[in-house]
Amino acid sequence: KNKHIKVKGTMSNPNPGEPRSRAALRTARRVLIKAGTSVVANENGKPSLTRLGAIAEQIGELNRQGVEVIFVSSGAVGMGKSLLRKQGRMKMSFEELQIDSVQPESLGVSPPTREMYSRNSKLKKSTGSFSQLLQLDERPHTLADKKGHYDSACAAAGQFEMMNLYQSLFSHTDVALSQILVTQDDFTNQHRLDNLSYSIERLLSLGIVPIINENDAVSGNSGYTDENVFSDNDSLAALCARSFGAEVVLLLTDVDGVYDRPPSDPKAKLLPMYTIESEVSIGEKSAQGRGGMSSKIESAKAAVAPGSACNACVVVAGSDLNSIRALLGPNPKYGCKGTLFVTPGSELEKQAIADLAVVGSDANVSDEARIAATSARSEARKLQAMPYQVRQDILRAVAQALIDRKDELLAANAIDLEAADRDGVAMVLKKRLKLTDEKFSSLASGLRQIADLPDPLGVVKNKRELADGLELSLTTVPIGVLMIIFESRPDSMPQISALALASGNGLLLKGGKEATHSNAALHRVIGDAIESGSGGEIKRDIIALITSRGQVADMLSLDDVIDLVIPRGSNALVSYIKANTRIPVLGHADGVCHVYVDPSATAENASKLVVDAKIDYPSACNAMETLLLHKDTITNGVAASTLMALRIAGVKCLGGPTAMRMGLTDIAAKELKCEYGDLTCMVEVVENMDDAIEWIHKYGSGHTEAIVCSDDSPAGEEFLRKVDAACVFKNASTRFADGFRFGLGAEVGISTGRIHSRGPVGVEGLLTTKWQLRSAGINYVAEFGGDNPTKTYTHKELM
């Protein structure tokens, strides 16, 4: 019957940053919204005008956007109960009052006859039963209770009250309403179902919102048991969605969604998506209504069961006055809400599962990170205690896995690249994002190079004899647990993982959302290789990929379980991390690298080196961003040749103040310190090398600086000595500032700091030291002090 589009998980996402499975819900053209009693009414049983007003307003917005809305509403019995309670008290007769409170003899009248007593007894019995019903806090559920307390009259009276209220609220949104009361026979009798379906279709085609409820006055709540067609309004909503072609169902309830345990439990976590593997512990049912969370879960599963036009159902808080527009409106600014149910085996389910791998749960990301850090430290300590051969075997297994499972990794990377194109990701980030055969070959080679290095642990850095028989040594040990936060560079994950494994460190990885699928695939491949390479002795937990949605700030507070943070990404990311954590940070904020061309350089050498430094990998942090030309290169032709070579290579040259005055470039640079990250560079002319060095110290970032000169020019050595940077090169491209090219095998990043490690950080940069003191026999301090010491310090250097 449904002629509307189905919600697809493969649609393009117009809202970058929002899970695509959630964005897909916004394309639905027919939806069903169900409001439970706990949403419609307050705790005192009276209608919640705030929540109902918000629902009416949001349904009105959907209606104006051309979305067809079916509304299933509870609350009629509650409203009717209040009305009948009021009317019952008003109509209580004087005779009933006297029977209840006054003895006949006290009024001087004869005792009632047997006939009168019998009649009054029946009246009292009837009134008593009715009064008891009106005073009930919860509707009866057992068969015996139903026979004694029947609230059909409440339903009949309440439906009129409820529709009057809705008519008043919706009139402010210019939405026309209709009311449809149904029983199970309307769904089991095909003729009646056909008529009902026609009515729904006709109303929706005219923009009228049908409000559907069970006709309790007729059915007598016969649908309370599981064997009936529907047992409450949750299951009624699911049945209507399947019968009338709704694409999305919203079940509005009194909690934020489905939790893994009762919401009152402080450890309860909201499930962003419900799957067959989800473990849920159900708490107490709301005192209002006859459904409950178990009912909503079963109804949601029924709504999206295979064969239904309904692809998605969300259990969400009706107390959230933006819940409907957050899920179905055009603007994603309200964030993801509720728990999503999707049709098993559908494209939407595949997308939702992929999204779940990205965002995880809505729990604070630090919770996941804390658990992961503890597990990583435990596995790392096990690895440290094993022979170095185990670490080498693991590294070689990871290297081979990258080659053997390359197709799997490239397929995952292709998904990220497609999303990057669709979401308008900057070209510089897309270049960093792309994995290639060449990159995998280079990665595998680098990992094998690391495996071939000597064991970095237990290396004695210093040894000293403190006294006869007392020897002190300083040895290398792992730092502990590292946290690497990186943006769109999935190829950095194998490098970082290899260095952590080689140095015996535990590792937490937090990648950028642009590389979600690539990171997940790489982590899976590396984890498999760790377990196979160690013969199952080391678990994949030694390297954890944090996937929870959350701010980096949450992780930066874990200074008690994380020992070092290494950010790899934009200037903004690194600067933010440095300013917002007590954990030591190793990294650099900028990669503003310079090449200075001395007048002794030949035009050919200068052109080749400068072009390589710029175009080999323009988005890399060690790419040249500023070209400094000695003034004499203008007259000897070196400057002209070099600039021509850059322009032929497609580089856009911007001018510094002097270069613009001399007419070397047409466009002035807006900033004198800028990391362009593309085929753009700045050109400036300096008086001499000292001016060049002064410029570098003023506008550089301390990353990598290079000079081009003749081999015998003293300027080369002077430049190496005077320039203050992590890497300083003579006649070599700035692109050599790399862990692999340095023979380190790989790098976790390049540090421009001055403490602990500087430049490309390989295995040694991930180590710290500990002192070991060995005593031949017993030594104690008292022997070396006092008036008559028995032992003396020798402090002899042994190495």
PDB file of C-alpha atoms in Angstrom, residues 53-163:
ATOM      1  CA  GLY A  53       1.514  21.644  23.013  1.00  0.00           C
ATOM      2  CA  ALA A  54       5.057  20.801  21.897  1.00  0.00           C
ATOM      3  CA  ILE A  55       3.835  17.645  20.138  1.00  0.00           C
ATOM      4  CA  ALA A  56       1.127  19.593  18.321  1.00  0.00           C
ATOM      5  CA  GLU A  57       3.626  22.262  17.267  1.00  0.00           C
ATOM      6  CA  GLN A  58       6.141  19.711  15.933  1.00  0.00           C
ATOM      7  CA  ILE A  59       3.502  17.688  14.085  1.00  0.00           C
ATOM      8  CA  GLY A  60       2.344  20.966  12.567  1.00  0.00           C
ATOM      9  CA  GLU A  61       5.884  21.623  11.309  1.00  0.00           C
ATOM     10  CA  LEU A  62       6.058  18.180   9.702  1.00  0.00           C
ATOM     11  CA  ASN A  63       2.637  18.681   8.145  1.00  0.00           C
ATOM     12  CA  ARG A  64       3.744  21.947   6.530  1.00  0.00           C
ATOM     13  CA  GLN A  65       6.846  20.202   5.152  1.00  0.00           C
ATOM     14  CA  GLY A  66       4.619  17.725   3.329  1.00  0.00           C
ATOM     15  CA  VAL A  67       5.184  14.830   5.727  1.00  0.00           C
ATOM     16  CA  GLU A  68       2.095  12.697   6.346  1.00  0.00           C
ATOM     17  CA  VAL A  69       1.617  12.064  10.060  1.00  0.00           C
ATOM     18  CA  ILE A  70      -0.416   9.378  11.820  1.00  0.00           C
ATOM     19  CA  PHE A  71      -0.819  10.036  15.543  1.00  0.00           C
ATOM     20  CA  VAL A  72      -1.578   7.276  18.055  1.00  0.00           C
ATOM     21  CA  SER A  73      -2.436   8.741  21.427  1.00  0.00           C
ATOM     22  CA  SER A  74      -3.029   7.229  24.831  1.00  0.00           C
ATOM     23  CA  GLY A  75      -4.598   9.088  27.733  1.00  0.00           C
ATOM     24  CA  ALA A  76      -8.347   8.803  27.089  1.00  0.00           C
ATOM     25  CA  VAL A  77      -9.015   6.504  30.038  1.00  0.00           C
ATOM     26  CA  GLY A  78      -7.075   8.766  32.380  1.00  0.00           C
ATOM     27  CA  MET A  79      -9.034  11.822  31.269  1.00  0.00           C
ATOM     28  CA  GLY A  80     -12.306   9.898  31.501  1.00  0.00           C
ATOM     29  CA  LYS A  81     -11.512   8.658  34.967  1.00  0.00           C
ATOM     30  CA  SER A  82     -11.130  12.225  36.208  1.00  0.00           C
ATOM     31  CA  LEU A  83     -14.395  13.242  34.551  1.00  0.00           C
ATOM     32  CA  LEU A  84     -16.368  10.282  35.938  1.00  0.00           C
ATOM     33  CA  ARG A  85     -14.904  10.768  39.400  1.00  0.00           C
ATOM     34  CA  LYS A  86     -16.111  14.353  39.357  1.00  0.00           C
ATOM     35  CA  GLN A  87     -19.549  13.462  37.973  1.00  0.00           C
ATOM     36  CA  GLY A  88     -19.942  10.549  40.373  1.00  0.00           C
ATOM     37  CA  ARG A  89     -19.431  12.781  43.361  1.00  0.00           C
ATOM     38  CA  MET A  90     -21.829  15.399  42.020  1.00  0.00           C
ATOM     39  CA  LYS A  91     -24.569  12.838  41.392  1.00  0.00           C
ATOM     40  CA  MET A  92     -24.272  10.981  44.687  1.00  0.00           C
ATOM     41  CA  SER A  93     -27.805  10.947  46.117  1.00  0.00           C
ATOM     42  CA  PHE A  94     -28.948  12.056  49.541  1.00  0.00           C
ATOM     43  CA  GLU A  95     -30.171   8.535  50.158  1.00  0.00           C
ATOM     44  CA  GLU A  96     -26.649   7.144  49.447  1.00  0.00           C
ATOM     45  CA  LEU A  97     -25.145   9.647  51.817  1.00  0.00           C
ATOM     46  CA  GLN A  98     -27.571   8.580  54.556  1.00  0.00           C
ATOM     47  CA  ILE A  99     -26.964   4.905  53.917  1.00  0.00           C
ATOM     48  CA  ASP A 100     -23.228   5.482  54.174  1.00  0.00           C
ATOM     49  CA  SER A 101     -23.185   7.738  57.251  1.00  0.00           C
ATOM     50  CA  VAL A 102     -26.485   7.831  59.254  1.00  0.00           C
ATOM     51  CA  GLN A 103     -28.389   5.126  61.141  1.00  0.00           C
ATOM     52  CA  PRO A 104     -32.156   5.204  60.330  1.00  0.00           C
ATOM     53  CA  GLU A 105     -33.195   4.926  64.001  1.00  0.00           C
ATOM     54  CA  SER A 106     -31.437   8.174  64.829  1.00  0.00           C
ATOM     55  CA  LEU A 107     -33.799  10.005  62.477  1.00  0.00           C
ATOM     56  CA  GLY A 108     -36.947   8.558  64.061  1.00  0.00           C
ATOM     57  CA  VAL A 109     -37.879   6.384  61.088  1.00  0.00           C
ATOM     58  CA  SER A 110     -38.598   2.677  60.857  1.00  0.00           C
ATOM     59  CA  PRO A 111     -35.846   0.331  59.824  1.00  0.00           C
ATOM     60  CA  PRO A 112     -35.879  -0.413  56.091  1.00  0.00           C
ATOM     61  CA  THR A 113     -37.900  -3.315  54.840  1.00  0.00           C
ATOM     62  CA  ARG A 114     -36.219  -6.401  53.399  1.00  0.00           C
ATOM     63  CA  GLU A 115     -37.110  -5.158  49.896  1.00  0.00           C
ATOM     64  CA  MET A 116     -35.663  -1.711  50.562  1.00  0.00           C
ATOM     65  CA  TYR A 117     -32.555  -3.222  52.127  1.00  0.00           C
ATOM     66  CA  SER A 118     -32.052  -5.483  49.156  1.00  0.00           C
ATOM     67  CA  ARG A 119     -32.416  -2.562  46.714  1.00  0.00           C
ATOM     68  CA  ASN A 120     -30.064  -0.335  48.677  1.00  0.00           C
ATOM     69  CA  SER A 121     -27.549  -3.096  49.099  1.00  0.00           C
ATOM     70  CA  LYS A 122     -27.390  -3.489  45.343  1.00  0.00           C
ATOM     71  CA  LEU A 123     -26.992   0.259  44.961  1.00  0.00           C
ATOM     72  CA  LYS A 124     -24.244   0.377  47.548  1.00  0.00           C
ATOM     73  CA  LYS A 125     -22.506  -2.561  45.960  1.00  0.00           C
ATOM     74  CA  SER A 126     -22.662  -0.933  42.557  1.00  0.00           C
ATOM     75  CA  THR A 127     -21.539   2.434  43.824  1.00  0.00           C
ATOM     76  CA  GLY A 128     -18.781   0.852  45.877  1.00  0.00           C
ATOM     77  CA  SER A 129     -17.388  -0.989  42.872  1.00  0.00           C
ATOM     78  CA  PHE A 130     -17.522   2.143  40.737  1.00  0.00           C
ATOM     79  CA  SER A 131     -15.941   4.274  43.436  1.00  0.00           C
ATOM     80  CA  GLN A 132     -13.147   1.783  43.856  1.00  0.00           C
ATOM     81  CA  LEU A 133     -12.508   1.919  40.131  1.00  0.00           C
ATOM     82  CA  LEU A 134     -12.275   5.702  40.149  1.00  0.00           C
ATOM     83  CA  GLN A 135      -9.781   5.643  43.003  1.00  0.00           C
ATOM     84  CA  LEU A 136      -7.419   3.151  41.323  1.00  0.00           C
ATOM     85  CA  ASP A 137      -3.909   4.429  40.700  1.00  0.00           C
ATOM     86  CA  GLU A 138      -3.291   1.778  38.052  1.00  0.00           C
ATOM     87  CA  ARG A 139      -5.592  -0.021  35.672  1.00  0.00           C
ATOM     88  CA  PRO A 140      -6.312  -3.699  36.479  1.00  0.00           C
ATOM     89  CA  HIS A 141      -4.383  -6.267  34.500  1.00  0.00           C
ATOM     90  CA  THR A 142      -5.474  -9.671  35.793  1.00  0.00           C
ATOM     91  CA  LEU A 143      -8.604 -11.335  34.465  1.00  0.00           C
ATOM     92  CA  ALA A 144     -10.183 -11.338  37.915  1.00  0.00           C
ATOM     93  CA  ASP A 145      -9.550  -7.614  38.343  1.00  0.00           C
ATOM     94  CA  LYS A 146     -10.993  -6.829  34.929  1.00  0.00           C
ATOM     95  CA  LYS A 147     -14.238  -8.562  35.813  1.00  0.00           C
ATOM     96  CA  GLY A 148     -14.528  -6.494  38.950  1.00  0.00           C
ATOM     97  CA  HIS A 149     -13.389  -3.167  37.524  1.00  0.00           C
ATOM     98  CA  TYR A 150     -14.395  -2.266  33.994  1.00  0.00           C
ATOM     99  CA  ASP A 151     -13.439   1.158  32.705  1.00  0.00           C
ATOM    100  CA  SER A 152     -15.160   1.279  29.351  1.00  0.00           C
ATOM    101  CA  ALA A 153     -17.162   4.251  30.568  1.00  0.00           C
ATOM    102  CA  CYS A 154     -13.895   6.043  31.381  1.00  0.00           C
ATOM    103  CA  ALA A 155     -12.668   5.447  27.847  1.00  0.00           C
ATOM    104  CA  ALA A 156     -15.910   6.686  26.280  1.00  0.00           C
ATOM    105  CA  ALA A 157     -15.967   9.858  28.355  1.00  0.00           C
ATOM    106  CA  GLY A 158     -12.226  10.451  27.984  1.00  0.00           C
ATOM    107  CA  GLN A 159     -12.136  10.206  24.200  1.00  0.00           C
ATOM    108  CA  PHE A 160     -14.381  13.261  23.889  1.00  0.00           C
ATOM    109  CA  GLU A 161     -12.288  15.171  26.435  1.00  0.00           C
ATOM    110  CA  MET A 162      -9.038  14.196  24.721  1.00  0.00           C
ATOM    111  CA  MET A 163     -10.192  15.158  21.224  1.00  0.00           C
TER     112      MET A 163
END
